[in-house]
Amino acid sequence: MKVKRYIANDAQEAMLKVKAELGANAVILHSRKIKRPGLLSFLKKPLIEMVAAVEENEKEKRYNIKNEKSEKNEKKHVNKPEESYKIDELKQQVGNIESLLNSFIDKMDESKELEEPKRSALFDRYYNHLVESNIEKSIVEKIMNIARKQVSFSGENEEVIAKAIKIIIREYLATPNIINEDSKEQKRIVLVGPTGVGKTTTLAKLAAKFAIGKNKSVGLITADTYRIAAVEQLRTYSEILDVPIKVIYEPEEIQEAIEAFKDKDIILIDTAGRNHRSIEQLEEVKELISYINNPDIFLVISATTGYKDIISIIKSYDFIKDYHLLFTKLDEASGLGNILNAKILTNKKLSYVTTGQSVPDDIENANSEKIANIIVGESHE
Ligand SMILES: Nc1nc2c(ncn2[C@@H]2O[C@H](COP(=O)(O)OP(=O)(O)OP(=O)(O)O)[C@@H](O)[C@H]2O)c(=O)[nH]1
Ligand SMILES: [Mg+2]
């Protein structure tokens, strides 16, 4: 591991230096304000000291690797000159799929009544691949049923099948919904979810995105006072990003903290990781939310969570009427099928995904097409 110390005029400049030298995968270990040297230094703005580290020879993030591969695969098929005679035919077949599939998806629950779909080794391979990507079996069956019906219209061909499955998954995942940071109304964003999924890290990534990337005024509130380290963790980010932070010890104190941030464009609220099996702990989250006017709530789930736990997490948070799904740790997940499972179980919108520990870089807007490509892409290899 390579560790380096940087001194800069402000947090933004320090981060740029870290990124330029150590790359996007660097992790910030520590940051603090330090006095400038010389007489009258107390009159000047302090400097920022930042210590960052990066794994040497760290491999590219799995999420990106897979995506590039699947993109390459798509290009490979299209660019082969010997296959060019097929292109028009394929384009025509694929072009029709989208509208046909939409009508199939609408009728999906009736699909059992349709005639027995045809089976083949190719379909079986895709079936197994989707199950291995952690998509729940009953959902895989629905996807394959729709795909079989579709392909019986256009003729069996691996590329057409793969494309059909990608479109079905993409339609299920639907269009994600991210924060409109240009909204005239103040945004009050609350991250909730099980312990250790990456809520605080994600909150810092979002704060950087809005404060530095979009030049918005941001305020941080943490309700996580269970661990001393938790407050310190967010305070460190608040110093790095130069955004104010308020710590609350009782749920009702949130009102005062929000009032103090009434001039901010965006307030980001971190909550303590809650054991979703503890009703008492969840009551506190419920109480906290009840004091926030018009909140944007994000249920943060790690993409590495098993299906049974996903069901149990979703059930425990069903007291929240409206929330978004935010998936973390895509870089560590063995398959992205749980994103689809959770989307179908909750019917809530996807929002952001995170792909590593690095603040602020490892966050992206969820992209249904990209996720579908990753889920299906590998079976071409
Ligand atoms: N690999 C990977 N690690 C992540 C990601 N997001 C967060 N982490 C790591 O997960 C660990 C826990 O992150 P936190 O942000 O403290 O999680 P939390 O949900 O706030 O935890 P509690 O407050 O204890 O519930 C840290 O080591 C983070 O660096 C991600 O997208 N990928
Ligand atoms: Mg936390």
Coordinates of N, CA and C in Angstrom, one line a residue, residues 15 19 77 105 170 274 293 318 330 362 376:
M15 N -8.0 17.1 -2.7 CA -8.6 15.9 -3.4 C -8.0 15.8 -4.8
K19 N -6.0 12.6 -6.3 CA -6.6 11.9 -7.5 C -5.5 11.9 -8.6
H77 N -19.3 -8.7 -31.8 CA -20.3 -9.3 -32.6 C -20.6 -8.4 -33.8
I105 N -44.3 -7.9 -20.8 CA -44.1 -7.6 -19.4 C -45.4 -7.2 -18.7
R170 N -33.8 -4.9 -18.1 CA -33.8 -3.5 -18.0 C -35.2 -2.9 -17.7
R274 N -28.9 0.0 11.7 CA -29.9 -0.6 12.6 C -30.0 -2.1 12.3
N293 N -39.8 17.1 7.4 CA -40.8 17.4 6.4 C -40.4 17.0 5.0
D318 N -40.7 -1.7 5.8 CA -41.9 -1.4 5.0 C -42.8 -0.3 5.7
L330 N -21.0 -2.8 -5.1 CA -21.2 -3.6 -6.3 C -19.9 -4.2 -6.7
D362 N -16.3 6.8 -6.0 CA -17.0 5.5 -6.2 C -18.5 5.5 -6.1
V376 N -26.3 -10.1 -17.8 CA -26.4 -11.0 -18.9 C -25.1 -11.2 -19.7

